Short mmCIF file of C-alpha atoms (C1' of nucleotides) in Angstrom, two decimals:
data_model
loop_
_atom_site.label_atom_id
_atom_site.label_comp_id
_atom_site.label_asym_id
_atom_site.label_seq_id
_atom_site.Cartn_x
_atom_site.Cartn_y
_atom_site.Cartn_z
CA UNK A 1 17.27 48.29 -7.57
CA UNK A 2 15.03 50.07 -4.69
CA UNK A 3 14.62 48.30 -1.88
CA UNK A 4 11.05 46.51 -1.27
CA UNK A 5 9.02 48.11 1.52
CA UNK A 6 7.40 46.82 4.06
CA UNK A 7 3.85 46.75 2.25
CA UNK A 8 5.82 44.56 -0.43
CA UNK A 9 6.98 41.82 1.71
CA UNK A 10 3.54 42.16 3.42
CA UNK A 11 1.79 40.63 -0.95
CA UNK A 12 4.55 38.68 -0.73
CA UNK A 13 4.00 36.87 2.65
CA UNK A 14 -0.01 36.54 1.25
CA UNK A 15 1.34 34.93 -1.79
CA UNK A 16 3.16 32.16 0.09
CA UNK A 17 -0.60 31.13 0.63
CA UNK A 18 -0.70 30.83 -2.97
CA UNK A 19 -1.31 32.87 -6.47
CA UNK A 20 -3.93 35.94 -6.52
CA UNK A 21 -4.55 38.86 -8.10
CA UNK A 22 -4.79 42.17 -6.90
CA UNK A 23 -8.11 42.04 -5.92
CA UNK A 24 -7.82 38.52 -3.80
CA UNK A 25 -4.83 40.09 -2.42
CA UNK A 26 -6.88 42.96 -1.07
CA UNK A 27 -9.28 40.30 0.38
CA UNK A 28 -6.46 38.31 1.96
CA UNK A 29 -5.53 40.95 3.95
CA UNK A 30 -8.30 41.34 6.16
CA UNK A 31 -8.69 38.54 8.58
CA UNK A 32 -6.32 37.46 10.84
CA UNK A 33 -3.24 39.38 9.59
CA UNK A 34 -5.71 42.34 8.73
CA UNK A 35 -5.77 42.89 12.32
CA UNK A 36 -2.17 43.03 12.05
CA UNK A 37 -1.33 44.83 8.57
CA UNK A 38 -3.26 46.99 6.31
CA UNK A 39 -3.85 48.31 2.76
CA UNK A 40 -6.25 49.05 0.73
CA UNK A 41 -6.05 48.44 -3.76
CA UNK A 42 -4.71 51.67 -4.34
CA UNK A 43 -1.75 50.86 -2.38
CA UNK A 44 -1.39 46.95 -3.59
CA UNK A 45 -1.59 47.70 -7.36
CA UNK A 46 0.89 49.65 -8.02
CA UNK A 47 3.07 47.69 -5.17
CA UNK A 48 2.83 44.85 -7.69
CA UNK A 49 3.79 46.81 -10.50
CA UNK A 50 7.24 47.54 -8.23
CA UNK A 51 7.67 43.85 -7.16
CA UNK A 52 7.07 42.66 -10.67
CA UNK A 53 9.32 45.05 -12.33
CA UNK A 54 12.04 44.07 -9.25
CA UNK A 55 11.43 40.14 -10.48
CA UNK A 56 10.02 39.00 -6.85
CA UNK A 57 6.77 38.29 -8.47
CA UNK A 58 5.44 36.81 -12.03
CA UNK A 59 1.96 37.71 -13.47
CA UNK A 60 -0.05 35.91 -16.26
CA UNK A 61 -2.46 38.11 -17.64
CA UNK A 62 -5.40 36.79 -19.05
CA UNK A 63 -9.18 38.15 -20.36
CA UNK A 64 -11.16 39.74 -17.70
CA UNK A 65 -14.49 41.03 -17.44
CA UNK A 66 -14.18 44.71 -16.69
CA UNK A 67 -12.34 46.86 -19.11
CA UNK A 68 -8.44 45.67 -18.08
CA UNK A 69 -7.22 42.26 -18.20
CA UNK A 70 -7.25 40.10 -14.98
CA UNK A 71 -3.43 39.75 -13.72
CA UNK A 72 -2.50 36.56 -11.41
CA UNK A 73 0.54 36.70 -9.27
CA UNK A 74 2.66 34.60 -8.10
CA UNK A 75 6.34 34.75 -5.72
CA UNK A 76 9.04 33.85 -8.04
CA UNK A 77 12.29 32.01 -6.57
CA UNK A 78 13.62 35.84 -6.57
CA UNK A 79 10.87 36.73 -4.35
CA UNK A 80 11.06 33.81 -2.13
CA UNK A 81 14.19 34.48 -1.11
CA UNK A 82 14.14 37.91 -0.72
CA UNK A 83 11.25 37.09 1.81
CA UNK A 84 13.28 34.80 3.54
CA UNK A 85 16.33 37.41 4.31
CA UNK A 86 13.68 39.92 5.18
CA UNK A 87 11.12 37.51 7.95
CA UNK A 88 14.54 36.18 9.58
CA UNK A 89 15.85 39.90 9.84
CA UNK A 90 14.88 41.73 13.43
CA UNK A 91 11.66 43.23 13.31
CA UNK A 92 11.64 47.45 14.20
CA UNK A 93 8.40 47.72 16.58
CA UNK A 94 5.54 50.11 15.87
CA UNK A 95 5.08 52.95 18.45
CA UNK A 96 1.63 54.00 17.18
CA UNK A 97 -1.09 53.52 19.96
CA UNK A 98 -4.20 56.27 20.06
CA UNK A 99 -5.64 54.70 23.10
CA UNK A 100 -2.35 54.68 24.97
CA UNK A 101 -2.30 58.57 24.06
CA UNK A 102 -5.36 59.11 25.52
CA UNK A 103 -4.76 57.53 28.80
CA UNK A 104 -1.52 59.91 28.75
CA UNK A 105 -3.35 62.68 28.33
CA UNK A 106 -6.61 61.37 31.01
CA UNK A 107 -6.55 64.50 32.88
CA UNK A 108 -7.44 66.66 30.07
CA UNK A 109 -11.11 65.85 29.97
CA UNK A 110 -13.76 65.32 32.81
CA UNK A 111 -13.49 61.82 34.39
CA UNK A 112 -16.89 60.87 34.16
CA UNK A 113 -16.39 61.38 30.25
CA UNK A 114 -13.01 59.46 30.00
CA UNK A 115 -14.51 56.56 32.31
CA UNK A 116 -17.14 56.20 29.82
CA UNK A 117 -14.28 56.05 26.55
CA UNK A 118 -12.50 53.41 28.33
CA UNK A 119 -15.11 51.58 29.03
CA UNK A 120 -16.28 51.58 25.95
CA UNK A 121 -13.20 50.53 24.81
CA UNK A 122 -13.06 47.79 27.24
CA UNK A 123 -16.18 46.31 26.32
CA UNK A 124 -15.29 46.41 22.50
CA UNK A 125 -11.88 44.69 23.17
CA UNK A 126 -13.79 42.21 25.03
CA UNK A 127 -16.08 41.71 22.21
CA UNK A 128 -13.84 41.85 19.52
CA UNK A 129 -11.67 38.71 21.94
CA UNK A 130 -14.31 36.85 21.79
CA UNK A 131 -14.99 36.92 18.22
CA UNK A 132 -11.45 35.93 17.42
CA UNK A 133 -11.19 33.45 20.46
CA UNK A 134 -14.12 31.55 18.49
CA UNK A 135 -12.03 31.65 15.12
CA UNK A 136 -8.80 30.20 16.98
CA UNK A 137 -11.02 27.50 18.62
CA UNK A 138 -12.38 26.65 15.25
CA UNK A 139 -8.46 26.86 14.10
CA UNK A 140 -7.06 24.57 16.83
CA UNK A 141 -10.15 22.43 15.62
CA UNK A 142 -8.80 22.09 11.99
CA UNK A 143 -5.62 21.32 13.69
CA UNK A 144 -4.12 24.73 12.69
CA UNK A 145 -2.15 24.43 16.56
CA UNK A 146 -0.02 21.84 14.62
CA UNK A 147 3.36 24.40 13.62
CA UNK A 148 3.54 22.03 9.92
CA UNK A 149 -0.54 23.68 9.04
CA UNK A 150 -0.24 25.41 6.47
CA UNK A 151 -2.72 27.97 8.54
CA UNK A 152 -0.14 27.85 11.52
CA UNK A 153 0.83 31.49 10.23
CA UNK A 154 -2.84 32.52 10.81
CA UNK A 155 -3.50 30.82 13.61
CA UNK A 156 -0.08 32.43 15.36
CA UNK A 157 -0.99 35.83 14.10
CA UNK A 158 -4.77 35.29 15.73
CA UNK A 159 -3.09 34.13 18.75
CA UNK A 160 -1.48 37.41 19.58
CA UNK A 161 -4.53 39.44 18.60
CA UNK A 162 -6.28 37.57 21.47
CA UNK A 163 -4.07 37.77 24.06
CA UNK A 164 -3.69 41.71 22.89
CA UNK A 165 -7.22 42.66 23.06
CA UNK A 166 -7.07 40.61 26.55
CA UNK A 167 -4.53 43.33 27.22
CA UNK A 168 -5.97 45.77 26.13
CA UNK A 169 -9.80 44.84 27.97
CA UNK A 170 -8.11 44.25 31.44
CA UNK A 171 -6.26 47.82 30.99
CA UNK A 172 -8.97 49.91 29.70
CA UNK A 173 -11.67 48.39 32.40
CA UNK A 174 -8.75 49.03 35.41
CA UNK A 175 -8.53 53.03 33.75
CA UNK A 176 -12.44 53.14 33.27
CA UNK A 177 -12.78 52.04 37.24
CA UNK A 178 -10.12 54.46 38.59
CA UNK A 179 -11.60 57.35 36.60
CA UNK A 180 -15.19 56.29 37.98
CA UNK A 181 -14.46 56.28 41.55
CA UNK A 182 -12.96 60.04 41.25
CA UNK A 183 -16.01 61.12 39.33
CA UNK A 184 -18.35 59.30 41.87
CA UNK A 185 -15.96 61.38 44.80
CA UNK A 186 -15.48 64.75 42.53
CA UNK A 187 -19.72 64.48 42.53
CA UNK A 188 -20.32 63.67 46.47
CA UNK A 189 -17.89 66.57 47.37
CA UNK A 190 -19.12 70.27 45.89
CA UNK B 1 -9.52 75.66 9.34
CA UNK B 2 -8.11 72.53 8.73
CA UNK B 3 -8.73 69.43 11.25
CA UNK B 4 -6.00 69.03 13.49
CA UNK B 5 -4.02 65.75 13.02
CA UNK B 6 -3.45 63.16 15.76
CA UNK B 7 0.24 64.50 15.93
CA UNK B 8 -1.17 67.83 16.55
CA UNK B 9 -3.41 66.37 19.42
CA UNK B 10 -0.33 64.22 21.13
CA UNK B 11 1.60 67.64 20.82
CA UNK B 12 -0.96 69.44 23.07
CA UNK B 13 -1.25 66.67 24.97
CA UNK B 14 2.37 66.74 25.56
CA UNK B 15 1.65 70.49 26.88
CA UNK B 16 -0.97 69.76 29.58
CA UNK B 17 2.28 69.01 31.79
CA UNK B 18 3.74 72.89 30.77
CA UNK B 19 4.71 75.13 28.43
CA UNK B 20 7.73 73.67 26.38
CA UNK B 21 9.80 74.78 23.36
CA UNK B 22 9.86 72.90 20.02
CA UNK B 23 12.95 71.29 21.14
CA UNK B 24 11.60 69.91 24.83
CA UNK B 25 8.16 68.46 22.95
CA UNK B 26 10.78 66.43 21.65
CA UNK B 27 12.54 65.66 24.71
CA UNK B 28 8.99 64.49 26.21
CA UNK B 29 7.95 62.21 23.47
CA UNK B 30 10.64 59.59 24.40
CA UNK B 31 9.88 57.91 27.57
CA UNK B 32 6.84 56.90 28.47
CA UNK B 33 4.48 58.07 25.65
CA UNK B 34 6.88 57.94 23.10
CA UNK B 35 6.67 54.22 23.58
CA UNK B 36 3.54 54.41 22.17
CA UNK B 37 3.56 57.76 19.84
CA UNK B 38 6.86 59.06 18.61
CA UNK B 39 7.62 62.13 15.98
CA UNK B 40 11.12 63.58 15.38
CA UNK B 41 11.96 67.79 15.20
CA UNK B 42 11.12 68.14 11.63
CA UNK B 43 7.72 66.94 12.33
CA UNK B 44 7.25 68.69 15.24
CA UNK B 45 8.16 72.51 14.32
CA UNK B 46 5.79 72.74 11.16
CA UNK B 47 2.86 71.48 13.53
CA UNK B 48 3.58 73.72 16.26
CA UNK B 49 2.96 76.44 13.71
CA UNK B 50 -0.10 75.13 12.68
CA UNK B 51 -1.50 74.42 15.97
CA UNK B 52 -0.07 78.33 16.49
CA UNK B 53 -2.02 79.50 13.55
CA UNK B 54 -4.98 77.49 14.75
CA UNK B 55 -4.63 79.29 17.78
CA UNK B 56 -4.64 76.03 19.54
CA UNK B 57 -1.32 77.30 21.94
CA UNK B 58 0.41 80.55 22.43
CA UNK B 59 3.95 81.39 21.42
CA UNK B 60 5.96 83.32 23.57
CA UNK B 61 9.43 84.41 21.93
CA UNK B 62 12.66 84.88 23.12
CA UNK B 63 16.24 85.26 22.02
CA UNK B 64 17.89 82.27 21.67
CA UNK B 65 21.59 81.13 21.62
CA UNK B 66 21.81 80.18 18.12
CA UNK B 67 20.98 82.00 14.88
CA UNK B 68 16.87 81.98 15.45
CA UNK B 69 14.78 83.06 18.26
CA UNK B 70 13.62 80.40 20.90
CA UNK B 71 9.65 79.52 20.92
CA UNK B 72 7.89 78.52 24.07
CA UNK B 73 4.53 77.22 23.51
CA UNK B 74 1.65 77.15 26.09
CA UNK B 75 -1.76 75.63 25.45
CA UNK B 76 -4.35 78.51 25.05
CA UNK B 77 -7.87 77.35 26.43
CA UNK B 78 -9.19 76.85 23.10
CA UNK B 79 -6.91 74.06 22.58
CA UNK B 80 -7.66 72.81 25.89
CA UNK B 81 -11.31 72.60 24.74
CA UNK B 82 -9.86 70.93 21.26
CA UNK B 83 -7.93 68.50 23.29
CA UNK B 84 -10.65 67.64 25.46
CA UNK B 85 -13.23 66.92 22.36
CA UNK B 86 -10.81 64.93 21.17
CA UNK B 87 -10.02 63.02 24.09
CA UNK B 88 -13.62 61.91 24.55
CA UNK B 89 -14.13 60.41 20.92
CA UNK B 90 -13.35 56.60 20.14
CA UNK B 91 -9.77 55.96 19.20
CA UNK B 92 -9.12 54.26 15.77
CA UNK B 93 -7.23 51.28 16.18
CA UNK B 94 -3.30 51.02 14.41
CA UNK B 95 -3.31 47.94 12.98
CA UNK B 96 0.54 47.69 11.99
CA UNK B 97 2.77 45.12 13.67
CA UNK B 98 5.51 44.03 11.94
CA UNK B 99 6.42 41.21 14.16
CA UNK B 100 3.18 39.42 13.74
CA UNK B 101 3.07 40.12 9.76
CA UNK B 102 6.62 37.60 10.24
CA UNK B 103 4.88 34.82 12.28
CA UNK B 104 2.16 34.64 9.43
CA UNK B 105 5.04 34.29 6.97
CA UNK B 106 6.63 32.01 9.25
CA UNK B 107 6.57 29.28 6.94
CA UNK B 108 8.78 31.28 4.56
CA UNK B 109 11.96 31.01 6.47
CA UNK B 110 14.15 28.09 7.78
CA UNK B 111 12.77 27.39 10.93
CA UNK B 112 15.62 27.11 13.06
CA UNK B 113 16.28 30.58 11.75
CA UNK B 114 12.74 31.76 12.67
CA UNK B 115 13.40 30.23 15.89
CA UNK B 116 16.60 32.65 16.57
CA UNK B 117 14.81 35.63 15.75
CA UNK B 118 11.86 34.40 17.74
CA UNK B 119 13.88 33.79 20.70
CA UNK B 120 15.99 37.41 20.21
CA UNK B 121 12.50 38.68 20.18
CA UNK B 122 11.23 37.48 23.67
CA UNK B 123 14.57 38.13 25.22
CA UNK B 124 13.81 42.01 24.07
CA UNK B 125 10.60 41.94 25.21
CA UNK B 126 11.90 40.82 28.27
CA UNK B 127 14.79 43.24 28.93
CA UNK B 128 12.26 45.92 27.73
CA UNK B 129 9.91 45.03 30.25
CA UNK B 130 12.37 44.84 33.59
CA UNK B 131 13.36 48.03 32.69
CA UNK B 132 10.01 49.42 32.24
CA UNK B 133 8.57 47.33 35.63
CA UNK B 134 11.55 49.22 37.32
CA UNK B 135 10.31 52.66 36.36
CA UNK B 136 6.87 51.62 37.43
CA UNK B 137 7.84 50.70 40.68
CA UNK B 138 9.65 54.09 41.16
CA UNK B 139 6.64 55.94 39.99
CA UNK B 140 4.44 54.23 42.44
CA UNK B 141 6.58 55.04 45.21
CA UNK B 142 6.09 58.37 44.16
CA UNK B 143 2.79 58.00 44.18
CA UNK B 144 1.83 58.20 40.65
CA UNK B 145 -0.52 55.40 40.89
CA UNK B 146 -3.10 57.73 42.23
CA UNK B 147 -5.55 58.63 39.58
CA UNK B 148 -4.75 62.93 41.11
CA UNK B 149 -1.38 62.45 41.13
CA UNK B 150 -0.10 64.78 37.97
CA UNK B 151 1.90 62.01 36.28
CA UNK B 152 -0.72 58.92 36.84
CA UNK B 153 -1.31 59.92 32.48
CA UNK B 154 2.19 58.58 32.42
CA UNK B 155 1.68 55.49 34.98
CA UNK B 156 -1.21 54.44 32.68
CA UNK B 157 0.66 54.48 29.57
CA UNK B 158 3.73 52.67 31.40
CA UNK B 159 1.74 50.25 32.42
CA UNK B 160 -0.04 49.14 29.49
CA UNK B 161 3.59 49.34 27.90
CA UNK B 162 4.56 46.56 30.33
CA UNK B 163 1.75 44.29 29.92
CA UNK B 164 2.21 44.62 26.35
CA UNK B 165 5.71 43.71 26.22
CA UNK B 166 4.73 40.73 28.79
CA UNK B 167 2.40 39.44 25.83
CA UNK B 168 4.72 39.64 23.36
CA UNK B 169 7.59 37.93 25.60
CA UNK B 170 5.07 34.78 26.27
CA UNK B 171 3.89 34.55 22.62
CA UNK B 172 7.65 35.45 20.65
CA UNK B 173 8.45 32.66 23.54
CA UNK B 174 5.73 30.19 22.63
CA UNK B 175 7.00 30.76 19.10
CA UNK B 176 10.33 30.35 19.01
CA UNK B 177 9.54 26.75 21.48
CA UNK B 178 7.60 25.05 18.57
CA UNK B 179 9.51 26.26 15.81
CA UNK B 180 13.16 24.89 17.66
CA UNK B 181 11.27 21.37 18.46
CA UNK B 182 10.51 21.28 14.22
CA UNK B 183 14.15 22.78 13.65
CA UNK B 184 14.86 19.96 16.26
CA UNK B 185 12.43 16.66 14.47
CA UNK B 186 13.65 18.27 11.03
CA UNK B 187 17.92 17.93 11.60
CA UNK B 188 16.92 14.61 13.59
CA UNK B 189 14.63 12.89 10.60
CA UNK B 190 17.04 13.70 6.95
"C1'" DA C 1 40.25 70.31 20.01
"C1'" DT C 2 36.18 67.67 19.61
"C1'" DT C 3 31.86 65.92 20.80
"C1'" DT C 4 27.41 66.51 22.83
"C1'" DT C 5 23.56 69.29 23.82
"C1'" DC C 6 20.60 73.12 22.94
"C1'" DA C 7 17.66 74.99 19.32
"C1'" DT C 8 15.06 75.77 14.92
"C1'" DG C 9 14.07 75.31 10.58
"C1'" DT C 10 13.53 73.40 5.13
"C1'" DA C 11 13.66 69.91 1.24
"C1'" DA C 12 13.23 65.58 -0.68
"C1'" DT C 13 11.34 61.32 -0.40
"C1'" DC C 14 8.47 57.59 1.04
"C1'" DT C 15 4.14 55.68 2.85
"C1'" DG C 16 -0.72 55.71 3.40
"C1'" DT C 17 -5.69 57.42 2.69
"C1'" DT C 18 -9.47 59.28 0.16
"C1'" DA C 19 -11.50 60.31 -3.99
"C1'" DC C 20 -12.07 59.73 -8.95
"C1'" DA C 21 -12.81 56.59 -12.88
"C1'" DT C 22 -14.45 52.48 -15.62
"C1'" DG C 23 -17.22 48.49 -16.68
"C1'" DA C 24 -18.87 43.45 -16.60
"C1'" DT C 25 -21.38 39.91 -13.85
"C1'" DT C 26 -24.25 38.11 -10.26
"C1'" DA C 27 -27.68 38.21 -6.68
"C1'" DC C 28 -31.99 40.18 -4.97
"C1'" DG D 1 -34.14 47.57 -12.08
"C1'" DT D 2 -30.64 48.22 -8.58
"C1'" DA D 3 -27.31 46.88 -5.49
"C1'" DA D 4 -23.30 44.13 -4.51
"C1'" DT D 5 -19.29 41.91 -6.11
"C1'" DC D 6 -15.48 41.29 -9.25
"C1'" DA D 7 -11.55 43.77 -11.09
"C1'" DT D 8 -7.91 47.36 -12.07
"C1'" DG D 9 -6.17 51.44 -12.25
"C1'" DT D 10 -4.80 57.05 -11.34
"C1'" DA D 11 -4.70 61.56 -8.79
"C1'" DA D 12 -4.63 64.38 -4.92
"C1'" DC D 13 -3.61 64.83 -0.46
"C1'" DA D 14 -1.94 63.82 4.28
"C1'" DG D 15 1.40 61.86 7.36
"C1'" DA D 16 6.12 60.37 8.45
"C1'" DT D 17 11.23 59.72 7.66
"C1'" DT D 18 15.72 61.06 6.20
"C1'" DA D 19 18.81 64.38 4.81
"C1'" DC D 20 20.40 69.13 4.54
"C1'" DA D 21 21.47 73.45 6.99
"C1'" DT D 22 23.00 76.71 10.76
"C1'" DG D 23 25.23 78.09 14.98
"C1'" DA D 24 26.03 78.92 20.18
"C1'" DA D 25 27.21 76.83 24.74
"C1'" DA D 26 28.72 73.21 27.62
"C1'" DA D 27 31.06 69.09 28.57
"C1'" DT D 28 34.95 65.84 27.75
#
DNA sequence: ATTTTCATGTAATCTGTTACATGATTAC
DNA sequence: GTAATCATGTAACAGATTACATGAAAAT
C-alpha cells in the first residue's frame, strides 16, 4: 500500500470538519489554511481516488447535475487514524521563500528599483495583516480562542499567518528603507 | 527560448558572489539562502545547461580529477540583465507550511500528544534561532549590516530567517501551553 | 583500509500547474 | 441571453526528490 502524501493528509485534515465532495473540498482549502496549503481540483480528485482505494476515506455517490454523479466523502476510522500517526509525527519545514531570494540577491538590481519591490511588498503584507487580523477578531468573537472550538484549528492556523505577514511587513519596510537611503546617496553623489 | 524557472534565477543569483562550478552552487545553497531556497546536484547540473544554452552564464572547462571535465560557470551580462528583470517583479507567495496544516488538524490527535510535538517544535525553533542570532552577530561585526557591504544579500536573508523562527517559537509555544492545560483538565476530569 | 570530499551526470518517480473537456443550474 | 457557480474528470507539462552510476584525491 503507497504511502499517503502530504496533499492526502492535507483532504483528510478538511474532512475532520466534516463530509464534502471534491468540489467543497477545493473550496475548503482557501481561507485560513489556504494561506497555508494549496491545491487546486485536478490535484484533489484523483487524490481521493488514492485515499479511497487505500480505505482512509468512504464515498456515497449519488445523482448529480452535470454529466458524472456527485461523490461525498467522508474519513473512515482507517483514515482517522492514519491522520493521527501522521499530525503527531515531526513536521519537515518548507525552505521555499521568493522574497527571501530576492533580498539575497538585492545587489543585482538598482536600489531605487528594489526599494520600491519591498515596499510594495511591505505595504501588501500590511494589508493582507489587516484583513486577517479582522477575521481572527471576528474568530476570538465566536469564541474560536477557546482550544475545545471546533474552529480552534482555523483560528491557530490564522494566528500564525498574522504574526507572519507582521514579519514579513516589519522586514520588507527595514530592506525598502536601507535600499532608499543608498539610492537617495548614490543620486546626491555623481 | 523557454522562460527561465525560479531555480534558474536563485542559480544566477547564487553567481553574483563569483564564478562557481556545479558542485560549489551546491555548496552555497546551504547556509543562509538555502534556508529559504534549497535544490540538490541533480537539479542543479541540468539547469546550469539550460541557463548555458540560454546563454544566461558562460562555461569555462577544465580537466577535472574524476572521469568528466570540471565546469566553472560565470554570469554573462545578459543574465545579469535577466536576473535584474527578474529581481524587480513581485514575488509569488509559497503558501506550503506543513506545521500549520497540523495545528488546523489539531483536533485530530490526542492532545497531550499534540502538545509534545508542539513543544519539540518551539524548542527547534529555538535552537535554530541561537544559532542563527550567533551568525548574525558575527556578520555584523564584519560589517555586513551595511547595505555596500558584499554579503548584506546574506544578512537580509539571515535575518528574516531569525525573526521567522522567533514567530514560530512563540506560536508552536503558545500551542503546545493550551493544548497541555486540556491534556491537563482532560486526565484531571475522567 | 575505509570514509569523506570533490565532481558530474542520468533515470525513475512523485508532486504540482495549466490546459482541455463536459454539462446542468442559478443569478443577473 | 450570458455569466457565474456547481461538479467531476483527464492530459500535458514543469518542478523536485530519490536512486543509480562513476571515479580521483584527501583525510582518518
Amino acid at each position: 500500500m503507497r504511502a499517503v502524501s502530504t496533499l492526502g493528509f492535507a483532504l483528510m485534515a478538511l474532512l475532520t470538519r466534516g463530509p464534502a465532495t471534491g468540489y467543497q473540498l477545493a473550496q475548503r482549502m482557501r481561507a485560513p489554511i489556504g494561506h497555508f496549503w494549496t491545491a487546486n481540483h485536478s490535484q484533489i480528485y484523483p487524490e481521493l481516488a488514492r485515499l479511497t482505494e487505500a480505505g482512509h476515506v468512504r464515498v456515497r455517490e449519488a445523482a448529480g447535475r452535470g454529466p458524472r454523479t456527485n461523490k461525498t466523502y467522508t474519513l473512515s476510522a482507517a483514515g482517522r487514524r492514519a491522520l493521527a500517526d501522521w499530525l503527531i509525527s515531526p513536521p519537515t519545514p518548507q525552505p521555499r521563500s521568493e522574497v527571501v531570494l530576492k533580498a539575497y540577491a538585492v545587489s543585482g538590481a538598482e536600489p531605487d528599483r528594489m526599494a520600491e519591490l519591498f515596499h510594495a511588498v511591505a505595504e501588501q503584507a500590511a494589508a493582507t495583516r489587516a484583513d486577517w487580523l479582522r477575521e481572527l477578531v471576528d474568530m476570538e468573537r465566536a469564541g474560536a480562542d477557546d482550544i475545545d472550538h471546533q474552529q480552534f484549528g482555523n483560528y491557530a492556523a490564522l494566528r500564525m499567518g498574522t504574526e507572519s505577514q507582521r514579519v514579513l511587513q516589519e522586514w520588507a519596510a527595514w530592506l525598502a528603507a536601507a535600499l532608499h537611503a543608498k539610492a537617495g546617496r548614490g543620486e546626491a553623489a555623481p
